[in-house]
Amino acid sequence: MSAWAVPEREPYYLPAGDELAVFQQCHRRGLAVMLKGPTGCGKTRFVEHMAWRLKRPLVTISCHDDLSASDLIGRFLIRHDGTVWQDGPLTRAVREGALCYLDEVVEARQDTMVVLHSLTDHRRFLPIDKTGETVLAAPGFQLIVSYNPGYQRMLKDMKPSTRQRFVGLDFDFPPETQEASIVETEAAADHATAMALVSLGRRLRALGDRGLAEVPSTRLLIAAAGLVASGIGARQACYSAIVSPLSDDESLVGAMRDLVDATFV
Ligand code: ADP
């Protein structure tokens, strides 16, 4: 769960297409939005940026398979002076007109997702069964979910009836020069290092076909660039920040290290 405040400073976000305008229109019309794309490609940063642009508080909820409807809606707490109701983060967002961002939504159980339904159509309300209250969404409330369509595709997916409640925005790793500019800005790295890391990233992503569960994200390239900027040798920075987090498989690690060595000779 994250802070409620509107971000003070503009979170840096380099747009890839029309996503700012599309999101802004969805917000105006109270439409729920689904952000699809690989891990670490900028979905969360985009939402932070939009919260800043729209001047709305943002609450982020990281979904997992233990997340219950009560974790979202709230629960009765037993105190020495009696029982009190405590709103969960979703209820608070609905009352306060915040952006509510459910990250990795497919990780949550289907029965948890059902509580979102009445918020994703024209009704815009949240029923709280335990108190009998119906909370109407305050102006500005918007539901945003993200997921990675490639990851655990066979095991988990969103039900078609749930998906149809969202406007979809497709995210992917940005084109080379844009990604280099993100790496440069975020890691305060020099241009040549950023370019080399991005070109390495492209080649490593091609290994996805050879069994790499997740390909290197922009986030990993930024981490490597940050190590280089602080004086660590480029090869070592890549082994530690890119290769090691991605796999334990000896042959894949070997193949990735070879690509690192070929990039930073
Ligand atoms: P996701 O939510 O898709 O897993 P994030 O939004 O956390 O990924 O992105 C990871 C990092 O990559 C961000 O913290 C940011 O530094 C950087 N990043 C990725 N795409 C962009 C972008 N378009 N503009 C600015 N920063 C970006």
Coordinates of C-alpha atoms and ligand atoms in Angstrom, one line a residue:
M1 CA 0.0 0.0 0.0
S2 CA 1.3 3.4 -0.7
A3 CA 1.0 7.0 0.4
W4 CA -2.2 9.0 -0.2
A5 CA -0.6 12.3 -1.1
V6 CA -0.6 13.8 -4.6
P7 CA 3.1 13.6 -5.7
E8 CA 4.8 16.9 -5.0
R9 CA 7.2 16.8 -7.9
E10 CA 6.5 15.6 -11.4
P11 CA 7.4 11.9 -11.6
Y12 CA 9.5 11.6 -14.8
Y13 CA 7.7 9.7 -17.5
L14 CA 8.6 9.6 -21.2
P15 CA 5.5 8.8 -23.2
A16 CA 5.6 6.2 -26.0
G17 CA 2.4 7.2 -27.8
D18 CA -1.1 8.5 -27.0
E19 CA -1.3 7.0 -23.5
L20 CA -1.4 10.3 -21.7
A21 CA -4.4 11.6 -23.7
V22 CA -6.3 8.3 -23.7
F23 CA -5.8 8.0 -19.9
Q24 CA -6.9 11.6 -19.4
Q25 CA -10.1 11.0 -21.3
C26 CA -10.8 7.7 -19.4
H27 CA -10.4 9.6 -16.2
R28 CA -12.8 12.3 -17.3
R29 CA -15.4 9.7 -18.2
G30 CA -14.9 7.6 -15.1
L31 CA -13.7 4.6 -17.1
A32 CA -11.5 1.9 -15.4
V33 CA -8.2 1.3 -17.2
M34 CA -6.1 -1.9 -17.6
L35 CA -2.4 -1.5 -18.3
K36 CA -0.9 -4.5 -20.0
G37 CA 2.8 -5.1 -20.5
P38 CA 6.0 -6.8 -19.3
T39 CA 7.4 -6.2 -15.8
G40 CA 9.5 -3.1 -15.4
C41 CA 8.4 -1.3 -18.6
G42 CA 6.9 1.8 -17.0
K43 CA 3.3 1.0 -16.0
T44 CA 3.7 2.1 -12.4
R45 CA 5.6 5.1 -13.3
F46 CA 2.9 6.1 -15.8
V47 CA 0.2 5.9 -13.1
E48 CA 2.4 8.0 -10.7
H49 CA 2.8 10.5 -13.4
M50 CA -0.9 10.6 -14.2
A51 CA -1.8 11.1 -10.5
W52 CA 0.5 14.1 -10.5
R53 CA -1.0 15.4 -13.7
L54 CA -4.6 14.9 -12.5
K55 CA -3.7 16.2 -9.0
R56 CA -5.3 13.1 -7.4
P57 CA -4.0 11.1 -4.5
L58 CA -2.8 7.6 -5.5
V59 CA -3.1 4.4 -3.6
T60 CA -1.2 1.4 -4.9
I61 CA -2.2 -2.1 -3.9
S62 CA 0.2 -5.0 -4.8
C63 CA -2.0 -8.0 -5.5
H64 CA -1.1 -11.5 -4.3
D65 CA -3.1 -14.7 -3.9
D66 CA -3.7 -14.1 -0.2
L67 CA -5.3 -10.8 -0.8
S68 CA -8.9 -11.0 0.5
A69 CA -11.9 -8.8 -0.2
S70 CA -11.6 -7.6 3.4
D71 CA -8.0 -6.4 2.7
L72 CA -9.4 -4.2 0.0
I73 CA -12.7 -3.1 1.6
G74 CA -12.0 -3.1 5.3
R75 CA -12.8 -4.9 8.5
F76 CA -14.1 -4.6 12.0
L77 CA -11.3 -4.1 14.6
I78 CA -11.8 -5.1 18.2
R79 CA -10.6 -2.5 20.6
H80 CA -10.8 -2.1 24.4
D81 CA -13.8 0.2 24.0
G82 CA -15.7 -1.8 21.4
T83 CA -15.7 -2.7 17.8
V84 CA -14.9 -0.1 15.1
W85 CA -15.0 -0.3 11.4
Q86 CA -11.8 0.5 9.5
D87 CA -11.9 1.2 5.8
G88 CA -9.5 -0.7 3.6
P89 CA -7.5 1.1 0.9
L90 CA -10.1 0.6 -1.9
T91 CA -12.9 2.0 0.3
R92 CA -10.8 5.0 1.2
A93 CA -9.9 5.6 -2.4
V94 CA -13.6 5.4 -3.4
R95 CA -14.6 7.9 -0.6
E96 CA -11.8 10.3 -1.3
G97 CA -11.8 10.3 -5.1
A98 CA -8.3 8.8 -5.4
L99 CA -6.7 6.8 -8.2
C100 CA -6.6 3.2 -7.0
Y101 CA -3.9 1.1 -8.7
L102 CA -4.1 -2.6 -8.4
D103 CA -0.7 -3.9 -9.5
E104 CA -0.4 -7.4 -10.9
V105 CA -4.1 -7.9 -10.6
V106 CA -4.1 -11.5 -12.0
E107 CA -2.3 -12.6 -8.8
A108 CA -5.5 -11.9 -6.8
R109 CA -8.2 -14.5 -6.4
Q110 CA -11.3 -14.2 -8.7
D111 CA -13.6 -13.8 -5.7
T112 CA -11.6 -10.8 -4.6
M113 CA -11.9 -9.3 -8.0
V114 CA -15.7 -9.5 -7.9
V115 CA -15.8 -6.6 -5.4
L116 CA -14.6 -4.4 -8.2
H117 CA -17.4 -5.0 -10.6
S118 CA -19.9 -2.3 -9.3
L119 CA -17.1 0.2 -9.5
T120 CA -16.2 -0.5 -13.1
D121 CA -19.5 0.3 -14.7
H122 CA -21.9 3.3 -14.6
R123 CA -23.0 2.4 -11.1
R124 CA -19.7 3.5 -9.5
F125 CA -20.4 2.3 -6.1
L126 CA -18.9 -0.1 -3.6
P127 CA -21.2 -2.2 -1.4
I128 CA -19.8 -3.0 2.0
D129 CA -21.7 -6.1 3.0
K130 CA -20.4 -6.1 6.6
T131 CA -21.8 -2.7 7.4
G132 CA -24.6 -2.6 5.0
E133 CA -23.3 0.7 3.6
T134 CA -23.2 1.6 -0.1
V135 CA -20.3 4.0 -0.9
L136 CA -20.8 6.1 -4.0
A137 CA -17.5 6.8 -5.7
A138 CA -16.4 10.4 -5.1
P139 CA -15.6 12.5 -8.3
G140 CA -12.0 11.7 -9.4
F141 CA -12.1 8.1 -8.3
Q142 CA -10.6 5.8 -10.9
L143 CA -9.7 2.2 -10.9
I144 CA -6.5 1.1 -12.7
V145 CA -5.2 -2.4 -12.9
S146 CA -2.0 -3.8 -14.4
Y147 CA -0.9 -7.1 -15.5
N148 CA 1.8 -8.9 -17.5
P149 CA 0.1 -11.0 -20.2
G150 CA 3.2 -13.1 -20.8
Y151 CA 3.8 -14.1 -17.3
Q152 CA 2.1 -17.3 -16.0
R153 CA -0.2 -17.0 -19.0
M154 CA -1.4 -20.6 -18.7
L155 CA -2.0 -20.5 -15.0
K156 CA -3.7 -17.2 -14.5
D157 CA -5.6 -14.8 -16.6
M158 CA -8.4 -12.3 -16.1
K159 CA -11.9 -13.6 -16.8
P160 CA -13.3 -12.3 -20.1
S161 CA -16.2 -10.8 -18.2
T162 CA -13.9 -8.9 -15.9
R163 CA -11.6 -7.7 -18.8
Q164 CA -14.6 -6.2 -20.6
R165 CA -15.0 -3.7 -17.8
F166 CA -11.7 -2.0 -18.6
V167 CA -10.2 0.2 -21.3
G168 CA -6.9 -1.5 -22.2
L169 CA -3.6 0.4 -22.7
D170 CA -0.7 -1.7 -24.1
F171 CA 2.8 -1.1 -22.8
D172 CA 6.1 -2.4 -24.0
F173 CA 9.7 -1.6 -23.8
P174 CA 10.3 1.7 -25.6
P175 CA 12.3 2.1 -28.8
E176 CA 16.0 2.1 -28.4
T177 CA 16.7 5.9 -28.3
Q178 CA 13.8 6.5 -25.9
E179 CA 14.9 3.7 -23.6
A180 CA 18.4 5.0 -23.6
S181 CA 17.1 8.4 -22.7
I182 CA 15.2 6.9 -19.8
V183 CA 18.2 5.0 -18.6
E184 CA 20.4 8.1 -18.9
T185 CA 17.9 10.3 -16.9
E186 CA 17.0 7.8 -14.3
A187 CA 20.5 6.6 -13.5
A188 CA 22.3 9.8 -14.2
A189 CA 24.4 7.7 -16.5
D190 CA 26.5 9.0 -19.5
H191 CA 25.0 8.6 -23.0
A192 CA 27.4 6.0 -24.3
T193 CA 26.9 3.7 -21.3
A194 CA 23.1 4.1 -21.6
M195 CA 23.2 3.3 -25.3
A196 CA 25.4 0.2 -24.8
L197 CA 23.2 -1.1 -22.0
V198 CA 20.1 -0.6 -24.1
S199 CA 21.6 -2.5 -27.0
L200 CA 22.7 -5.3 -24.6
G201 CA 19.1 -5.3 -23.3
R202 CA 17.8 -5.9 -26.8
R203 CA 20.1 -8.8 -27.4
L204 CA 19.3 -10.3 -24.0
R205 CA 15.5 -10.0 -24.7
A206 CA 16.0 -12.1 -27.7
L207 CA 17.0 -14.9 -25.3
G208 CA 13.4 -15.0 -24.1
D209 CA 12.8 -17.7 -26.8
R210 CA 15.5 -19.8 -25.2
G211 CA 13.7 -20.2 -21.9
L212 CA 14.3 -17.0 -20.0
A213 CA 11.2 -16.6 -17.8
E214 CA 11.4 -12.9 -17.8
V215 CA 13.4 -10.7 -20.1
P216 CA 15.5 -7.8 -18.8
S217 CA 13.3 -4.8 -18.0
T218 CA 14.1 -1.1 -18.3
R219 CA 14.3 -1.2 -14.5
L220 CA 17.3 -3.7 -14.7
L221 CA 19.1 -1.6 -17.3
I222 CA 18.7 1.4 -15.0
A223 CA 20.1 -0.5 -12.0
A224 CA 23.1 -1.5 -14.1
A225 CA 23.6 2.0 -15.3
G226 CA 23.4 3.3 -11.8
L227 CA 26.2 0.9 -10.7
V228 CA 28.4 2.0 -13.6
A229 CA 27.7 5.7 -12.8
S230 CA 28.9 5.0 -9.2
G231 CA 32.2 3.6 -10.4
I232 CA 31.6 -0.2 -10.8
G233 CA 33.0 -1.7 -13.9
A234 CA 30.5 -2.2 -16.7
R235 CA 30.8 -5.9 -17.0
Q236 CA 30.5 -6.5 -13.2
A237 CA 27.5 -4.1 -13.1
C238 CA 25.8 -6.1 -15.8
Y239 CA 26.5 -9.5 -14.2
S240 CA 25.1 -8.2 -10.8
A241 CA 22.2 -6.1 -11.9
I242 CA 21.0 -7.9 -15.0
V243 CA 22.3 -11.5 -15.3
S244 CA 22.1 -12.6 -11.8
P245 CA 18.5 -11.5 -11.1
L246 CA 17.3 -13.1 -14.3
S247 CA 18.3 -16.7 -14.0
D248 CA 20.0 -19.5 -12.1
D249 CA 20.3 -21.7 -15.1
E250 CA 23.9 -22.2 -15.9
S251 CA 23.7 -22.3 -19.7
L252 CA 21.4 -19.2 -19.8
V253 CA 23.7 -17.4 -17.3
G254 CA 26.7 -18.3 -19.6
A255 CA 24.9 -17.1 -22.7
M256 CA 24.0 -13.8 -21.0
R257 CA 27.5 -13.2 -19.7
D258 CA 28.9 -13.8 -23.2
L259 CA 26.6 -11.1 -24.5
V260 CA 27.8 -8.8 -21.7
D261 CA 31.4 -9.5 -22.5
A262 CA 30.8 -8.9 -26.2
T263 CA 29.1 -5.5 -25.5
F264 CA 31.7 -4.2 -23.0
V265 CA 35.0 -5.4 -24.4
Ligands
ADP1 P1 6.2 -1.8 -14.2 O1 5.2 -1.1 -13.3 O2 5.7 -1.8 -15.6 O3 6.6 -3.1 -13.6 P2 7.8 0.5 -13.5 O4 6.9 1.6 -13.9 O5 8.1 0.3 -12.1 O6 7.5 -0.9 -14.2 O7 9.2 0.8 -14.3 C1 10.4 0.5 -13.9 C2 11.3 1.7 -14.0 O8 11.7 2.0 -15.3 C3 10.7 3.0 -13.4 O9 11.0 3.1 -12.0 C4 11.4 4.0 -14.2 O10 12.7 4.3 -13.6 C5 11.7 3.4 -15.6 N1 10.8 3.6 -16.7 C6 10.3 2.7 -17.5 N2 9.6 3.3 -18.5 C7 9.7 4.6 -18.3 C8 9.2 5.8 -19.0 N3 8.4 5.6 -20.1 N4 9.5 7.0 -18.5 C9 10.2 7.1 -17.4 N5 10.7 6.1 -16.7 C10 10.5 4.8 -17.1

